PDB file of C-alpha atoms in Angstrom:
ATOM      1  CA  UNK A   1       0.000   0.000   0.000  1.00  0.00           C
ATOM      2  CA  UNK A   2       1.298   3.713  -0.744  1.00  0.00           C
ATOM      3  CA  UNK A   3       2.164   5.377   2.197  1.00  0.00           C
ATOM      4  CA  UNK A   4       2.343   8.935   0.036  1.00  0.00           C
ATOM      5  CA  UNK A   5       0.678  11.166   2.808  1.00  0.00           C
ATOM      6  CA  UNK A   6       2.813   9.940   5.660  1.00  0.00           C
ATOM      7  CA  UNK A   7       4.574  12.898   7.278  1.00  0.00           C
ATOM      8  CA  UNK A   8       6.322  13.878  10.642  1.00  0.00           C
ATOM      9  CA  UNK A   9       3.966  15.304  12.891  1.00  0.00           C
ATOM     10  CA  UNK A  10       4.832  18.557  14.314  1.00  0.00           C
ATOM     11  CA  UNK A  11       5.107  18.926  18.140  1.00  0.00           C
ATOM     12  CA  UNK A  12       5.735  21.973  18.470  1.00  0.00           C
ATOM     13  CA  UNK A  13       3.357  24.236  16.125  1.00  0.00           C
ATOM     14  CA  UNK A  14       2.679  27.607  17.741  1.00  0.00           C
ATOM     15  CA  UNK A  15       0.252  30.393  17.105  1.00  0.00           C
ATOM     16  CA  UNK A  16       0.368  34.072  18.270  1.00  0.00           C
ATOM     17  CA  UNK A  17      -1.977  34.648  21.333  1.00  0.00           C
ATOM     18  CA  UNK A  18      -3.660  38.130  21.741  1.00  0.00           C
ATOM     19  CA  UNK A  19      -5.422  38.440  24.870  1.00  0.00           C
ATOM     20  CA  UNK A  20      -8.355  39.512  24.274  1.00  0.00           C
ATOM     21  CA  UNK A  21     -12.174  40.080  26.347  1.00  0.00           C
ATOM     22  CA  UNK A  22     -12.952  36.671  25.831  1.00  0.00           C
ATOM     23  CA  UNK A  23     -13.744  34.936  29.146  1.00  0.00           C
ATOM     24  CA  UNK A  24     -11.604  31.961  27.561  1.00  0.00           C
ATOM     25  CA  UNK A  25      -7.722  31.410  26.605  1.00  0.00           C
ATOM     26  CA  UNK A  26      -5.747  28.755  24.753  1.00  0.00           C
ATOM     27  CA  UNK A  27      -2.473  28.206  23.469  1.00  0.00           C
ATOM     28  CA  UNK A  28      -1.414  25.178  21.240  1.00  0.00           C
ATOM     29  CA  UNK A  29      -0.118  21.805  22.216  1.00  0.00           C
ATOM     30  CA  UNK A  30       2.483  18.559  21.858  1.00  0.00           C
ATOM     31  CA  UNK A  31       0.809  15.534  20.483  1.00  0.00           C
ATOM     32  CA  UNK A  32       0.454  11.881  22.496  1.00  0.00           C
ATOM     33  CA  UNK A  33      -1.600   8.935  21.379  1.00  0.00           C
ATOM     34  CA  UNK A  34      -3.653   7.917  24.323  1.00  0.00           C
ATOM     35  CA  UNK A  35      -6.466   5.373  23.634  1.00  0.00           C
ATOM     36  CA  UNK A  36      -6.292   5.475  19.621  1.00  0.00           C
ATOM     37  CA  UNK A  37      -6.930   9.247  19.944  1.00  0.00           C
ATOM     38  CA  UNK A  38      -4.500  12.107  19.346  1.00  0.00           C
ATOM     39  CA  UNK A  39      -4.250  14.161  22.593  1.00  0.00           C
ATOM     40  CA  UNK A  40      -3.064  18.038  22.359  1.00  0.00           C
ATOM     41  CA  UNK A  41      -1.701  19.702  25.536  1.00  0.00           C
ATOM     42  CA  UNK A  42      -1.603  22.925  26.111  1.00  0.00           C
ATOM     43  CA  UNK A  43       0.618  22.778  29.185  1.00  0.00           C
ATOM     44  CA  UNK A  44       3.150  20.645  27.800  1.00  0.00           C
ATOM     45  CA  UNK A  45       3.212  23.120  25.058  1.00  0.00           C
ATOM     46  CA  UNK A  46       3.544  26.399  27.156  1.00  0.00           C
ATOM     47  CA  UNK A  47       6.593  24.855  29.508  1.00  0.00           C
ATOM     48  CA  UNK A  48       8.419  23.479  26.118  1.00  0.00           C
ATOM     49  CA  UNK A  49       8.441  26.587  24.496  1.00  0.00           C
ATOM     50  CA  UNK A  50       9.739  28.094  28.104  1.00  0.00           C
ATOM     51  CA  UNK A  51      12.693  26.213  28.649  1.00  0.00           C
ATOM     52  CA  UNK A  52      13.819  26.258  24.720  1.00  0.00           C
ATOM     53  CA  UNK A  53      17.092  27.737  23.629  1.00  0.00           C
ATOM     54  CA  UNK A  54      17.408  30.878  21.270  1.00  0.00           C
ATOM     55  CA  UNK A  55      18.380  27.991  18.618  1.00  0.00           C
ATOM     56  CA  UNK A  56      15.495  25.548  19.230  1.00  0.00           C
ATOM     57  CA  UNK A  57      13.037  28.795  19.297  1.00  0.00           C
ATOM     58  CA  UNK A  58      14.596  29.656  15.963  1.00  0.00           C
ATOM     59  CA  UNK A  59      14.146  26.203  14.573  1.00  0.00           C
ATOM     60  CA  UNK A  60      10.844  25.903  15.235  1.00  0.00           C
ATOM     61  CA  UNK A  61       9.722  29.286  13.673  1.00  0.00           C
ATOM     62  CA  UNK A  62       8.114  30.932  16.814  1.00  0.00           C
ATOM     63  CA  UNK A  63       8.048  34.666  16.586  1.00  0.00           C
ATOM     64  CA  UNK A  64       8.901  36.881  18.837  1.00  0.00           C
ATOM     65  CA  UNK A  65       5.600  37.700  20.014  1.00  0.00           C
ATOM     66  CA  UNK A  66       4.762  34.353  20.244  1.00  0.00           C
ATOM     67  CA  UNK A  67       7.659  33.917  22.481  1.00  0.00           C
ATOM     68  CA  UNK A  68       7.216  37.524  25.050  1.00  0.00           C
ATOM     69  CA  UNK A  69       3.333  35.830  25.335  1.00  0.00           C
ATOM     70  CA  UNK A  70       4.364  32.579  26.097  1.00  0.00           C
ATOM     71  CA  UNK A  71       7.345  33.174  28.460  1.00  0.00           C
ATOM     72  CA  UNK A  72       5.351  35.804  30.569  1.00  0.00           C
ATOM     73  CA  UNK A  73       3.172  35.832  33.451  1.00  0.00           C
ATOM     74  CA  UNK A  74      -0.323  35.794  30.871  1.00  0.00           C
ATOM     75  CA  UNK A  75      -1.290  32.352  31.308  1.00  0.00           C
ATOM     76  CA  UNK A  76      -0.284  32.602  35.033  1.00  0.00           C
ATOM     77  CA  UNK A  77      -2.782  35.637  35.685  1.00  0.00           C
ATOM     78  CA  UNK A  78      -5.694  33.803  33.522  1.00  0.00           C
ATOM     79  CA  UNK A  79      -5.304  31.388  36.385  1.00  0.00           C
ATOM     80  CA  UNK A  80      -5.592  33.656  39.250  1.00  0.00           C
ATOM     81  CA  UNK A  81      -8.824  35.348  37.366  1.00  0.00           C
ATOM     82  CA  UNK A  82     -10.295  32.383  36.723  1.00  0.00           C
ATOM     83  CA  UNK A  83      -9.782  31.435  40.705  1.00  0.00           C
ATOM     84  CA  UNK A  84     -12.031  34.442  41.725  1.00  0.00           C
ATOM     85  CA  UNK A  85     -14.670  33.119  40.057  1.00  0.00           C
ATOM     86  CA  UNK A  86     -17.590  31.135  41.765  1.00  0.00           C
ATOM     87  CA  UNK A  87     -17.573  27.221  41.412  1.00  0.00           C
ATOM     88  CA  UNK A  88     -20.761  27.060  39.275  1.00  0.00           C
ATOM     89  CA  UNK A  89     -19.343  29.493  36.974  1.00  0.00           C
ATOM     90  CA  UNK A  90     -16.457  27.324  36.410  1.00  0.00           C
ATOM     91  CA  UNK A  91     -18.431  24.587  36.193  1.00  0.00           C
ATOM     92  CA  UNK A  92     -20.955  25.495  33.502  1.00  0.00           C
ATOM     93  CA  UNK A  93     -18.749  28.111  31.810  1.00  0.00           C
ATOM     94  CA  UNK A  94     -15.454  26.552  31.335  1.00  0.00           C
ATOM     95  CA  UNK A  95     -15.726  23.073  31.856  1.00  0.00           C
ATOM     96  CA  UNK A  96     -14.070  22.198  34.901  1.00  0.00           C
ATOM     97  CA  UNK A  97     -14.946  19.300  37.545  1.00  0.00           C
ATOM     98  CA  UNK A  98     -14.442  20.024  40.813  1.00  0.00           C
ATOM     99  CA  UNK A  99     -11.656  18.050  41.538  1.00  0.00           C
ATOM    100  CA  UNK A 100      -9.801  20.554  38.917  1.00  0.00           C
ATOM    101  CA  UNK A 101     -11.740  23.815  41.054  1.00  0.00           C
ATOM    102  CA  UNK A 102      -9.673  22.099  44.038  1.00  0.00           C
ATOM    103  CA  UNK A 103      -6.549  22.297  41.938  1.00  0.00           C
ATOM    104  CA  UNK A 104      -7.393  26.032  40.613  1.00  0.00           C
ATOM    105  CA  UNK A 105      -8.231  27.097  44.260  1.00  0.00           C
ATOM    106  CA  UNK A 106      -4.542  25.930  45.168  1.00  0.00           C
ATOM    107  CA  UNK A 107      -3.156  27.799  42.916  1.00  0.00           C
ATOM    108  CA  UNK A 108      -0.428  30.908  44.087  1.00  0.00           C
ATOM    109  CA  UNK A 109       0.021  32.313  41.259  1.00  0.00           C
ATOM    110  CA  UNK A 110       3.854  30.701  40.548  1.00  0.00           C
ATOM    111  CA  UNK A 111       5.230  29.540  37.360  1.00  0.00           C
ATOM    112  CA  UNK A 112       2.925  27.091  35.956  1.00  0.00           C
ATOM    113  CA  UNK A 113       5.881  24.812  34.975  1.00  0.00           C
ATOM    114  CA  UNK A 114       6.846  24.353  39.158  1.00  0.00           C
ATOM    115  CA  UNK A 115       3.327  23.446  39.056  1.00  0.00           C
ATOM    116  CA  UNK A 116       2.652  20.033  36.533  1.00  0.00           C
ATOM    117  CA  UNK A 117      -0.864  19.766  38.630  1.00  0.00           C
ATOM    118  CA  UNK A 118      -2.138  22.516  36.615  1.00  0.00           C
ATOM    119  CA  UNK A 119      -2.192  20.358  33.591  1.00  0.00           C
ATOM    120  CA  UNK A 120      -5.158  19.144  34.468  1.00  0.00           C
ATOM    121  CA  UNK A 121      -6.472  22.663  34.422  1.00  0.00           C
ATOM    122  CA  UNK A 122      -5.493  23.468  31.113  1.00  0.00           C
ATOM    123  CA  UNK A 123      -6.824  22.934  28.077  1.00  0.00           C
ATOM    124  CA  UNK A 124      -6.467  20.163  25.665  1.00  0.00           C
ATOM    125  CA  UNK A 125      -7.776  19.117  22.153  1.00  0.00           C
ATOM    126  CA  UNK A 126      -8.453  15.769  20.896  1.00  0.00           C
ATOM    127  CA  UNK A 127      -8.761  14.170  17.610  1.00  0.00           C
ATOM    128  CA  UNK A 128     -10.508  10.859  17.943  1.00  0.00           C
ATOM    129  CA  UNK A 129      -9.496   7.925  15.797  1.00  0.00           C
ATOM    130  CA  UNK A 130     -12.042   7.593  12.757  1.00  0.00           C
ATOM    131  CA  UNK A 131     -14.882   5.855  12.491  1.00  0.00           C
ATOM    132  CA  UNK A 132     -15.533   4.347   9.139  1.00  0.00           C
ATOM    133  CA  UNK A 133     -19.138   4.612   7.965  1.00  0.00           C
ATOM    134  CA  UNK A 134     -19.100   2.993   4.893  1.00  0.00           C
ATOM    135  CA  UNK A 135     -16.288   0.978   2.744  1.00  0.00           C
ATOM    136  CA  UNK A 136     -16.832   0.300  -0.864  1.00  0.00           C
ATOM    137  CA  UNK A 137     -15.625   0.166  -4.099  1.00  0.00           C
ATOM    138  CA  UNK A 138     -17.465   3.641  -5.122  1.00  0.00           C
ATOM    139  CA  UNK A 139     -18.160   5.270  -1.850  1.00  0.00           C
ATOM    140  CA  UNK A 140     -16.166   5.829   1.413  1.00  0.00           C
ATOM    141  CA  UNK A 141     -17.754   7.483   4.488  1.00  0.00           C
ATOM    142  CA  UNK A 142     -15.846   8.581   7.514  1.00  0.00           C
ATOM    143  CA  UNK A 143     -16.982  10.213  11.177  1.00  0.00           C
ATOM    144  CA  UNK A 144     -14.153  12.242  12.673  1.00  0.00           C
ATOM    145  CA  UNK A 145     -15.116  13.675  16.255  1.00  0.00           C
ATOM    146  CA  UNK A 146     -12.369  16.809  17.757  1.00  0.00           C
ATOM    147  CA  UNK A 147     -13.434  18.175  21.078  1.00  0.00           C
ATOM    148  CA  UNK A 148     -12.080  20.603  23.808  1.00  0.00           C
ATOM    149  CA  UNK A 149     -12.074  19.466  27.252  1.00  0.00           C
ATOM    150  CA  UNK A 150     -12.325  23.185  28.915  1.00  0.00           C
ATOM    151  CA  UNK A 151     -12.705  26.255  27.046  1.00  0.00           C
ATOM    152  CA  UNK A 152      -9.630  27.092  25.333  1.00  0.00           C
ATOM    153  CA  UNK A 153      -8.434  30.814  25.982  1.00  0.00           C
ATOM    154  CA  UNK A 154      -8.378  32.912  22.776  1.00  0.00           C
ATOM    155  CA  UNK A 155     -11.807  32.163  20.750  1.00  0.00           C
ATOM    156  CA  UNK A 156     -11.407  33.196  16.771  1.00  0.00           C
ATOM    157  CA  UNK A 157     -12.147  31.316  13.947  1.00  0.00           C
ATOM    158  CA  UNK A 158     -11.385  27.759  13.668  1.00  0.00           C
ATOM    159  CA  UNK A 159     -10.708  25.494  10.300  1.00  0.00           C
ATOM    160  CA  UNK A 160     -10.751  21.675  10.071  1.00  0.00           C
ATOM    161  CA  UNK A 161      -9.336  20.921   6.909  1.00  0.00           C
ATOM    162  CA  UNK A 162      -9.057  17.347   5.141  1.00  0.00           C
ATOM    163  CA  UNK A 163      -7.024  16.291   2.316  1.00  0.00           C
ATOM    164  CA  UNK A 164      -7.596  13.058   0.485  1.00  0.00           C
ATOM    165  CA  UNK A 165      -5.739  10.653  -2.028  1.00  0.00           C
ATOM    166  CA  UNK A 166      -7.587   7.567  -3.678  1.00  0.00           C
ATOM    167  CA  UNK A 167      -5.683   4.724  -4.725  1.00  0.00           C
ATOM    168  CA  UNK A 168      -7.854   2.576  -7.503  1.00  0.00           C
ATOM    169  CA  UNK A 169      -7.407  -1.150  -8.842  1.00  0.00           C
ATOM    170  CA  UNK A 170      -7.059  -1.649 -12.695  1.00  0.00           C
ATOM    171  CA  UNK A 171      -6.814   2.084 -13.670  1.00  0.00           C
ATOM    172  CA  UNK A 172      -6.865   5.689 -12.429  1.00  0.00           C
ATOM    173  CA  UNK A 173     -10.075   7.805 -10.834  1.00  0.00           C
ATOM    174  CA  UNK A 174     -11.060  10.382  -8.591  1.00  0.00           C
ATOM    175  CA  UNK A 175     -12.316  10.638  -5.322  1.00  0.00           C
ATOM    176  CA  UNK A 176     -15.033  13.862  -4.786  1.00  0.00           C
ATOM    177  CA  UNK A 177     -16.483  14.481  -1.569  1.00  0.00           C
ATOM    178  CA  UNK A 178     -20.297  14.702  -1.506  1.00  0.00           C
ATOM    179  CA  UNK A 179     -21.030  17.969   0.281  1.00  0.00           C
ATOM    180  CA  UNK A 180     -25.034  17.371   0.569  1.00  0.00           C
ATOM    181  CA  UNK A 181     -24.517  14.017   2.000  1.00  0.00           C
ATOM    182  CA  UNK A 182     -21.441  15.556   4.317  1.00  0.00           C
ATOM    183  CA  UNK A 183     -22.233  17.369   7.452  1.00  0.00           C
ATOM    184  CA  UNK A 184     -19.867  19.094  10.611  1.00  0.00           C
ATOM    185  CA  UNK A 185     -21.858  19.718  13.299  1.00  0.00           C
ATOM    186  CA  UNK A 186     -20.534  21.764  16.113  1.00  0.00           C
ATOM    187  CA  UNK A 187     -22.155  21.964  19.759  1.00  0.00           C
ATOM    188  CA  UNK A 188     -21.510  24.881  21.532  1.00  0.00           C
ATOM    189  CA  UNK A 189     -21.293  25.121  25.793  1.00  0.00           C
ATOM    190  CA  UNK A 190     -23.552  27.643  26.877  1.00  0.00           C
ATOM    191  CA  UNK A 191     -23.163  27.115  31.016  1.00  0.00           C
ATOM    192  CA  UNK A 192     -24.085  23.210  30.281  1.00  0.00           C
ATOM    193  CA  UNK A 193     -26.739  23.882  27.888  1.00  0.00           C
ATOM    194  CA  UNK A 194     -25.479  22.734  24.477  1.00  0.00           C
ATOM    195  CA  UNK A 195     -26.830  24.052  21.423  1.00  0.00           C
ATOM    196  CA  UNK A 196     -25.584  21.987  17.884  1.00  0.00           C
ATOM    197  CA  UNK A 197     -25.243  24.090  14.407  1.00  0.00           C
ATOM    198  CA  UNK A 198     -24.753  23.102  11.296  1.00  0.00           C
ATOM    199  CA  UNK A 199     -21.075  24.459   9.703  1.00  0.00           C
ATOM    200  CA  UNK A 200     -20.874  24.467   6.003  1.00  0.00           C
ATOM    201  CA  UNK A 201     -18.073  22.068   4.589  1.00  0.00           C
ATOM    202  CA  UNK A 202     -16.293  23.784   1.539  1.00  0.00           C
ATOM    203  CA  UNK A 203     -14.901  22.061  -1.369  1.00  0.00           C
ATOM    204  CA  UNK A 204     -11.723  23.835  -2.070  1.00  0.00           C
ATOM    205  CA  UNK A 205     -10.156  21.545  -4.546  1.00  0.00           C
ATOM    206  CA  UNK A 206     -12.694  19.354  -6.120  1.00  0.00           C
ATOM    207  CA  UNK A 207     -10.995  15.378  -5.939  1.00  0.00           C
ATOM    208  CA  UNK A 208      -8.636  16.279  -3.152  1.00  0.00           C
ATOM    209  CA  UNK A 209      -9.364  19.213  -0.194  1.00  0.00           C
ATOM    210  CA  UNK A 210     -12.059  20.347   1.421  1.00  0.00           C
ATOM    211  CA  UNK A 211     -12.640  22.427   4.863  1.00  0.00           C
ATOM    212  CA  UNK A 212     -14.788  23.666   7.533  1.00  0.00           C
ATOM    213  CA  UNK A 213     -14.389  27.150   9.023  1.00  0.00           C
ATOM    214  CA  UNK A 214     -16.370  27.877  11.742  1.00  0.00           C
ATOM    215  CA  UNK A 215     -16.604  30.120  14.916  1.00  0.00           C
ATOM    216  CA  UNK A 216     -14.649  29.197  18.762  1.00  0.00           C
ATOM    217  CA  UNK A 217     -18.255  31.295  19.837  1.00  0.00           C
ATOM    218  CA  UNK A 218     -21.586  31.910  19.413  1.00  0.00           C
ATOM    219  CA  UNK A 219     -22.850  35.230  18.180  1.00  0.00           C
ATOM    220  CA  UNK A 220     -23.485  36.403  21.629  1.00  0.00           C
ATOM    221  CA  UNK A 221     -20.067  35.545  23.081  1.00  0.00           C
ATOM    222  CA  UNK A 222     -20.799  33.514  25.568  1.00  0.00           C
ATOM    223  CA  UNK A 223     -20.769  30.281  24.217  1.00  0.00           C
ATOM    224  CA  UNK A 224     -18.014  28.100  23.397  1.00  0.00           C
ATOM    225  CA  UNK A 225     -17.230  25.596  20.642  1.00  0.00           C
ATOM    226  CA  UNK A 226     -16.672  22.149  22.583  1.00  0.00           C
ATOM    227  CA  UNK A 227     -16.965  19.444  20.088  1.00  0.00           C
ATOM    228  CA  UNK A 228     -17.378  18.837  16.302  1.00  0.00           C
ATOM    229  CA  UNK A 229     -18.520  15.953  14.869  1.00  0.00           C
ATOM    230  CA  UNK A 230     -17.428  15.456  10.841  1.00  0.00           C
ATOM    231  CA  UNK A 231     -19.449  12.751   8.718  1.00  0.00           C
ATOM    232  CA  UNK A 232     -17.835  12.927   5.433  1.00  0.00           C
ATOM    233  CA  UNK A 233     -18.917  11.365   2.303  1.00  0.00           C
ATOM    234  CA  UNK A 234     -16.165  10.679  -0.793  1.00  0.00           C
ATOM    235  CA  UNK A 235     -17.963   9.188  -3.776  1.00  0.00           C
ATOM    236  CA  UNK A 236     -15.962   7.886  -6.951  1.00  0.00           C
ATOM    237  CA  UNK A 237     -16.357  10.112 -10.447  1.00  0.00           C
ATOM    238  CA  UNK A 238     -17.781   8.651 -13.332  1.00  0.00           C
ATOM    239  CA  UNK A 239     -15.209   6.178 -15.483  1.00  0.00           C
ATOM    240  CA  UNK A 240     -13.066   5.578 -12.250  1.00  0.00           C
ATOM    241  CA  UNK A 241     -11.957   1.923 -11.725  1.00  0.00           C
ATOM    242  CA  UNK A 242     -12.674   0.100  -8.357  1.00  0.00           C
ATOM    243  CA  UNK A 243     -11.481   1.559  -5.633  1.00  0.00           C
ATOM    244  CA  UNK A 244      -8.997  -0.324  -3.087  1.00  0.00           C
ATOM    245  CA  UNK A 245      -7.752   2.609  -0.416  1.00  0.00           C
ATOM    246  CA  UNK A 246      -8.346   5.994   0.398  1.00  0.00           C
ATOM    247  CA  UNK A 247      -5.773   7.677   2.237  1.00  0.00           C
ATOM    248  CA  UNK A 248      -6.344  10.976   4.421  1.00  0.00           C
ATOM    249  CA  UNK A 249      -4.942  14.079   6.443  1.00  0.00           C
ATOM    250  CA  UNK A 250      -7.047  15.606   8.941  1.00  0.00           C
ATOM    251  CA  UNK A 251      -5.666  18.949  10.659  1.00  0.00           C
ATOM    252  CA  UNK A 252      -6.900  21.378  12.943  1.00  0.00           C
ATOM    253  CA  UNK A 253      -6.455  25.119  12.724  1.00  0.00           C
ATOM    254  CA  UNK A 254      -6.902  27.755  15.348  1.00  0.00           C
ATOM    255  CA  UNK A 255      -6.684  31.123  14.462  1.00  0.00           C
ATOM    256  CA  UNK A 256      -6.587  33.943  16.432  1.00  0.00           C
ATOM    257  CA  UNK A 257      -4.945  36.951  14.069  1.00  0.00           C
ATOM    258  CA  UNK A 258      -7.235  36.656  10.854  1.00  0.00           C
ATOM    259  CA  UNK A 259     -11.238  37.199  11.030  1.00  0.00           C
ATOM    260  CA  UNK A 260     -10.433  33.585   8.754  1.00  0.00           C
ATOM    261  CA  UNK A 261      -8.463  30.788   9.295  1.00  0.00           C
ATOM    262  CA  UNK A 262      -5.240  30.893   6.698  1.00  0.00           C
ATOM    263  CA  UNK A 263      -5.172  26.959   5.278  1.00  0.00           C
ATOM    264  CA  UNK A 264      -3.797  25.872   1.881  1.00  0.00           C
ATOM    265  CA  UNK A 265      -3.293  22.934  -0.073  1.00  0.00           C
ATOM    266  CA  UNK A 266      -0.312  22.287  -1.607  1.00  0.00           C
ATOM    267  CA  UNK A 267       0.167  20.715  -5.168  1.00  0.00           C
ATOM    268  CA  UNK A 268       2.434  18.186  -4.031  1.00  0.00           C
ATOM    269  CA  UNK A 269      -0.135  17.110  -1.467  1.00  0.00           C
ATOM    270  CA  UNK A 270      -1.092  17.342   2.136  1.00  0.00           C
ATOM    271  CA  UNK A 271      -2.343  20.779   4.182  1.00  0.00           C
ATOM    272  CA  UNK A 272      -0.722  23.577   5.111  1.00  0.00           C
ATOM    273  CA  UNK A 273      -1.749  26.841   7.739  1.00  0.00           C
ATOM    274  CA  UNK A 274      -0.580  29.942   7.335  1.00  0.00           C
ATOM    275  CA  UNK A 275       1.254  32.511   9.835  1.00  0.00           C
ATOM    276  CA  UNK A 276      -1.743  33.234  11.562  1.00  0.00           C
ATOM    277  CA  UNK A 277      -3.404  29.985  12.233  1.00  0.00           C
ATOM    278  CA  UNK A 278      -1.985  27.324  14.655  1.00  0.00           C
ATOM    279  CA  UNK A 279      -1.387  23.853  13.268  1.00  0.00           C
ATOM    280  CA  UNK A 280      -3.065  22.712  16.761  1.00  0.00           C
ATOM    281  CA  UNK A 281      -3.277  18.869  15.726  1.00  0.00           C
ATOM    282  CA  UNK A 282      -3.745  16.193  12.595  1.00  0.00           C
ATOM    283  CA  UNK A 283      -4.370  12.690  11.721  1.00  0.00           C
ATOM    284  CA  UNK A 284      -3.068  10.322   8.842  1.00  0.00           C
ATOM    285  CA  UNK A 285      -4.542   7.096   8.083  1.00  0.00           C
ATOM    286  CA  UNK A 286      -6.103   5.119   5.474  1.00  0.00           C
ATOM    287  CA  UNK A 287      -8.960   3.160   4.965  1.00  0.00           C
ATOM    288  CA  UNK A 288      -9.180   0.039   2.413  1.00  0.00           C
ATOM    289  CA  UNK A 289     -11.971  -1.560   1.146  1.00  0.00           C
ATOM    290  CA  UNK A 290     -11.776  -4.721   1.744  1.00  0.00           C
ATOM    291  CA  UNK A 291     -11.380  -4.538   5.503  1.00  0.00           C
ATOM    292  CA  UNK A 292     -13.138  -1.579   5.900  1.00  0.00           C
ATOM    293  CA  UNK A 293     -10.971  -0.342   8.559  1.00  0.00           C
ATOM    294  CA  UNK A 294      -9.640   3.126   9.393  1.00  0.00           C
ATOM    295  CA  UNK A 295      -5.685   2.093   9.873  1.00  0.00           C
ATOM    296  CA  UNK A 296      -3.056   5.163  11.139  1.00  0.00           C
ATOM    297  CA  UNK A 297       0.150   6.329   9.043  1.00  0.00           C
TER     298      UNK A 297
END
C-alpha cells in the first residue's frame, strides 16, 4: 500500500496569542496517542516553548511575540482570574470538575511549569481515531469527532481541513467528496446547555481538499465551541476503476490573528496553515476496502 501522505507530525506548532475580552484562553499543544486518539496539551506546550534555547526557538519558527506571550506571566494571571470566580461558573462556563476547582483554588500564582498539577487545568484538544461509515468500491464514508475538554483561551475562527488521495485497482479515478450528503456539526457550551449548528463544509479543490471554518463562539459571546462531529462522504467520479484505499490528512487550525483561518493545499499534497493559524493537531490514516478499517500512518 502507498504510504504517500505519511509525514512527521509537528510537536511543536505555535500560534500568536492576543489576549483579548474573551472569558476563555488557549495556546497550542504537543501531540500523544492515548487510547487510539490524538491528545493536544496545552501545558506541555507552554513549559516546552519556556525552557527552549534561542536555537530551538529559531528552529521551530516561533516569533517573537509568540515567544514575550508565552514566556510571561499571561497564562499565570488567567489562572488567578479564573480562581475568583464562583464554582458554578467554572463549572458550567469553562468546563471544569471540581476536583480541577480544588486544583485552581490551590493555585499561588507561581510559574505554571513548578506546578505540573495545573495540567489538568489546562486545556487540551483531541482528535478521535475515525470511524468508518461505509467501505466500498465507489463510496467511502468517515466520522471524525475533535473536542475541547475546557474552554480554550483565545476564541477566533477555527478550520478543520481534510485532504484526500484515492488509490484505484485496474486504472486511475477520482475521489469527490459529496457535500449534501457531508455534514460538521458543532455543539456549543452555553453554562451546560449545548446548542448543535450546522457548519458548512467547503470544497476547495474538487478530488482532493475540502474544509470547515467555523466560529470558537456563538454570536453572543458567551458560548463556546466544545466538540465537532465530521461525517464525510467521498464518492468515486464517473469512469473511475474500483477503488482499493483511500488515504487521508485531517488537521486542525486555530486562528486567532485573521477574522479567517489561513489553510492551503499544496500541489504536491497534504495541508498547510498559514502565519496566523496554529497547526493545533492532525491525523493520517487510510482506509481500504476490503477490511473496511480506518488504519493510522
Amino acid at each position: 500500500m502507498k504510504r504517500n501522505l505519511k509525514y512527521v507530525l509537528s510537536l511543536l506548532c505555535a500560534f500568536a496569542l492576543i489576549i483579548t475580552a474573551s472569558p476563555c484562553f488557549a495556546i497550542t499543544a504537543l501531540a500523544a496517542e492515548k487510547d487510539d486518539n490524538l491528545v493536544f496539551s496545552e501545558y506541555e506546550y507552554i513549559t516546552s516553548v519556556r525552557e527552549m534555547s534561542d536555537d530551538e526557538i529559531d528552529a521551530a519558527a516561533l516569533t517573537v511575540s509568540e515567544v514575550q506571550m508565552l514566556r510571561s506571566n499571561a497564562i499565570e494571571d488567567e489562572l488567578l482570574a479564573r480562581k475568583e470566580l464562583p464554582d458554578s461558573e467554572l463549572v458550567s462556563r469553562y468546563g471544569y470538575t471540581y476536583d480541577e476547582i480544588l486544583i485552581l483554588r490551590g493555585y499561588n500564582g507561581g510559574r505554571i511549569e513548578e506546578h505540573p498539577e495545573l495540567a489538568a487545568i489546562t486545556g487540551t484538544l483531541t482528535i478521535s481515531k475515525p470511524t468508518v461509515l461505509s467501505a466500498t468500491s465507489s463510496r467511502i464514508g468517515v466520522k471524525v469527532v475533535w473536542s475541547w475538554d475546557h474552554c480554550p483561551v483565545v476564541n477566533a475562527n477555527d478550520v478543520f481541513a481534510m485532504y484526500w488521495d484515492p488509490t484505484f485497482g485496474s486504472k486511475d479515478g477520482k475521489m469527490r467528496i459529496n457535500a449534501a450528503d457531508s455534514s460538521h456539526t458543532v455543539r456549543y457550551n452555553l453554562y451546560n446547555t449545548y446548542v448543535d449548528f450546522s457548519r458548512e463544509i467547503t470544497q476547495v479543490s474538487p478530488n482532493s481538499a475540502a474544509k470547515s471554518v467555523f466560529s470558537m463562539q456563538d454570536q453572543s459571546g458567551e458560548a463556546w465551541a466544545e466538540t465537532g462531529t465530521l461525517k464525510l462522504y467521498f464518492d468515486a467520479t464517473a469512469g473511475s476503476a474500483a477503488l482499493t484505499e483511500l488515504d487521508f490528512i485531517f488537521a486542525y487550525g486555530h486562528a486567532v490573528l485573521s477574522v479567517s483561518p489561513s489553510v492551503s493545499f499544496p500541489a504536491s499534497g497534504g495541508i498547510s496553515f498559514g502565519v496566523s493559524t496554529d497547526d493545533a493537531g492532525r491525523r493520517s490514516g487510510y482506509i481500504t476496502v476490503a477490511s473496511g478499517k480506518w488504519y493510522d500512518n
